Amino acid sequence: MIRKTRLFTPGPTPLLPAAQFAMAAADIHHRTPEFRALYQKVLAQLKVFVGTKNDVLLLSSSGTGAMEAAVSNLTSPGDNVLVLTAGKFGERWVDLAKAFGCQVDVLKAPYGQTFDLAEVRKTLKPEHRVLFVQATETSTAVRHDVEALARLIKEVSPGTLLVVDGITGLGTTHFDVDNWGIDILIGGSQKAVMIPPGLAYLSVSDKAWAAMEKSKNPRYYFDLRKERKNALKGESAYTPAVALIAGLGAALDYIAGQAGGDLEKGRIALVNNAQVNAAATRAGLVALGFTLFAPTAPAAAATAVAVPEGMDSSDVVKALKTRFASVIANGQGEMKGKIFRIAHLGFFDFLDTIALLGAMEHIAKDTLKLPVRYGQAVAAAQQVYADAVKS
Ligand SMILES: *Cc1c(COP(=O)(O)O)cnc(C)c1O
């Protein structure tokens, strides 16, 4: 039988065909009026996509490059910072802040859970120059309450900068960047914006720009002040990933096109799409006998489920690839073999969800020997969809 290759991983995600065509056609030099027009258009679209009046900058790097830029531009060696971590990407903030000589306080939540806000309140101090957190912790598929954290900062320590890794949060979570007061919010190209890896984008508040003037950590390629100066002229400081930028423009056009050309409405529709597909996936997998790994604060970016005791999630990942040419993600680090993760961010629709759940019924029955009735997972997902379109 024919098996179409399908990605269900939380980065890279499936590519939008219109973006692929735009990338193939992007034979332009980066110091020309043609490129400047493209760059200015994409930067303006990104502002709407992020939903902010703040500057939005593009970097030719993977998402971690923008995370590093946030650390190197905002901190000085010896600065006290607070990292809230509940998974592998939170741990990346810890490593990055240490690499730049920060004195790092860490507040941890167990894998699969989010933070206790009372504990954050107790831990956060005015000495903390920056609070680093994820919007969605992709390694555990947990959503953190960025709005509540931002409110807490305003109450407890208004001088602290709030830096949010929204790499899988953007396009799957509603943010009100300016009203909440997010100083830096970071996105990545291989996630909800439907193009390959290689670009990161970030919004930067006035408070963050002011802080940058005082920070003493070294930066060169990721000097945000230099990027901002160049962006004002419609250029990037160095040779940018031109093809990816052309693809990003096409993808943002597509997202706007989902709501009659209104990018803000298109962004909201994209978030709602992820939320419905995530809810349908959770319902389907629970109906099959799996346990949600993040039951209390599930992200819409991805769903993580635990396999029953004594079983290995690697078998599920392998069987889906072999039988259905579909790629899902295993657990990272210590979670490998215990959970698997299915993405909903970006170019996924409800039919993708139904197809995957149909395949999962076979895997659960044949590979894991669970007592499956065909249609069980699909029926649960159908109900979620029906309820969602009614409301
Ligand atoms: C994908 C991802 C990153 C960035 O990883 P890169 O490989 O550098 O693009 C960072 N944080 C989260 C939450 C992610 O999902």
mmCIF file of N, CA, C and O in Angstrom, residues 75 95 119 122 194 266 271 344:
data_model
loop_
_atom_site.group_PDB
_atom_site.id
_atom_site.type_symbol
_atom_site.label_atom_id
_atom_site.label_comp_id
_atom_site.label_asym_id
_atom_site.label_seq_id
_atom_site.Cartn_x
_atom_site.Cartn_y
_atom_site.Cartn_z
ATOM 1 N N THR A 75 21.973 40.466 29.954
ATOM 2 C CA THR A 75 22.637 40.180 31.230
ATOM 3 C C THR A 75 24.108 40.560 31.217
ATOM 4 O O THR A 75 24.714 40.744 30.159
ATOM 5 N N ASP A 95 21.287 26.374 31.343
ATOM 6 C CA ASP A 95 22.621 26.202 30.747
ATOM 7 C C ASP A 95 23.095 27.489 30.083
ATOM 8 O O ASP A 95 24.259 27.886 30.213
ATOM 9 N N GLU A 119 4.567 29.405 44.801
ATOM 10 C CA GLU A 119 6.010 29.172 44.934
ATOM 11 C C GLU A 119 6.812 30.180 44.113
ATOM 12 O O GLU A 119 7.873 30.635 44.545
ATOM 13 N N LYS A 122 7.015 33.316 46.036
ATOM 14 C CA LYS A 122 7.988 33.244 47.130
ATOM 15 C C LYS A 122 9.421 33.361 46.618
ATOM 16 O O LYS A 122 10.300 33.860 47.309
ATOM 17 N N MET A 194 5.224 26.982 9.690
ATOM 18 C CA MET A 194 5.086 26.069 8.541
ATOM 19 C C MET A 194 6.246 26.070 7.551
ATOM 20 O O MET A 194 6.078 25.713 6.383
ATOM 21 N N GLY A 266 -6.351 35.645 11.399
ATOM 22 C CA GLY A 266 -5.771 34.378 10.941
ATOM 23 C C GLY A 266 -4.939 33.733 12.034
ATOM 24 O O GLY A 266 -4.961 32.513 12.223
ATOM 25 N N VAL A 271 -4.394 29.473 16.207
ATOM 26 C CA VAL A 271 -4.320 29.052 17.617
ATOM 27 C C VAL A 271 -5.520 28.157 17.945
ATOM 28 O O VAL A 271 -5.364 27.079 18.541
ATOM 29 N N HIS A 344 0.576 19.580 17.021
ATOM 30 C CA HIS A 344 -0.611 20.202 16.408
ATOM 31 C C HIS A 344 -0.310 21.611 15.912
ATOM 32 O O HIS A 344 -1.213 22.347 15.558
#
